[in-house]
C-alpha positions as a printed Julia matrix, in Angstrom:
61×3 Matrix{Float64}:
 29.67  32.62   21.45
 26.2   31.13   21.7
 22.91  31.95   20.05
 19.56  32.54   21.78
 18.94  28.85   22.52
 22.38  28.35   24.09
 23.87  26.38   21.19
 27.17  27.37   19.61
 26.82  29.56   16.53
 27.31  27.25   13.52
 29.01  29.9    11.36
 31.43  30.73   14.14
 32.12  27.03   14.71
 32.99  26.59   11.03
 35.37  29.55   11.11
 37.11  28.17   14.18
 37.5   24.77   12.51
 38.95  26.37    9.38
 41.41  28.48   11.38
 42.48  25.49   13.47
 43.59  23.53   10.4
 47.33  24.0     9.95
 48.86  23.21    6.54
 51.43  20.42    6.55
 53.34  21.58    3.46
 53.29  24.23    0.73
 50.89  22.28   -1.48
 48.42  21.83    1.36
 48.71  25.52    2.24
 47.9   26.42   -1.37
 44.87  24.1    -1.33
 43.57  25.7     1.87
 44.04  29.18    0.4
 42.22  28.18   -2.8
 39.34  26.77   -0.73
 39.14  30.1     1.09
 39.22  32.04   -2.19
 36.53  29.83   -3.75
 34.28  30.37   -0.73
 34.81  34.13   -0.89
 34.11  34.18   -4.65
 30.9   32.17   -4.22
 29.78  34.52   -1.45
 30.39  37.49   -3.75
 28.35  35.83   -6.5
 25.5   35.16   -4.09
 25.39  38.83   -3.06
 26.24  40.4    -6.39
 22.92  41.89   -7.53
 20.1   43.2    -5.34
 16.62  41.91   -6.04
 14.68  44.4    -8.13
 10.97  45.09   -7.83
 10.44  43.82  -11.39
 11.34  40.3   -10.32
  9.04  40.14   -7.32
  7.05  37.01   -6.61
  3.83  39.02   -6.4
  2.04  38.29   -9.69
 -0.97  40.5    -9.07
 -1.27  43.49  -11.4
């Protein structure tokens, strides 16, 4: 998949790289799963609360 300028989509490239990594043992598999969980948790934190109008950057009253 490519974006408008013909370059590969960076997010898609990262997903492919993550999926291509095969764990070599149980400990490595657990580390990969924890990395995935940490990324998902951080994404949830980043999208947790919508921006309210009270916190707008417009300081004019």
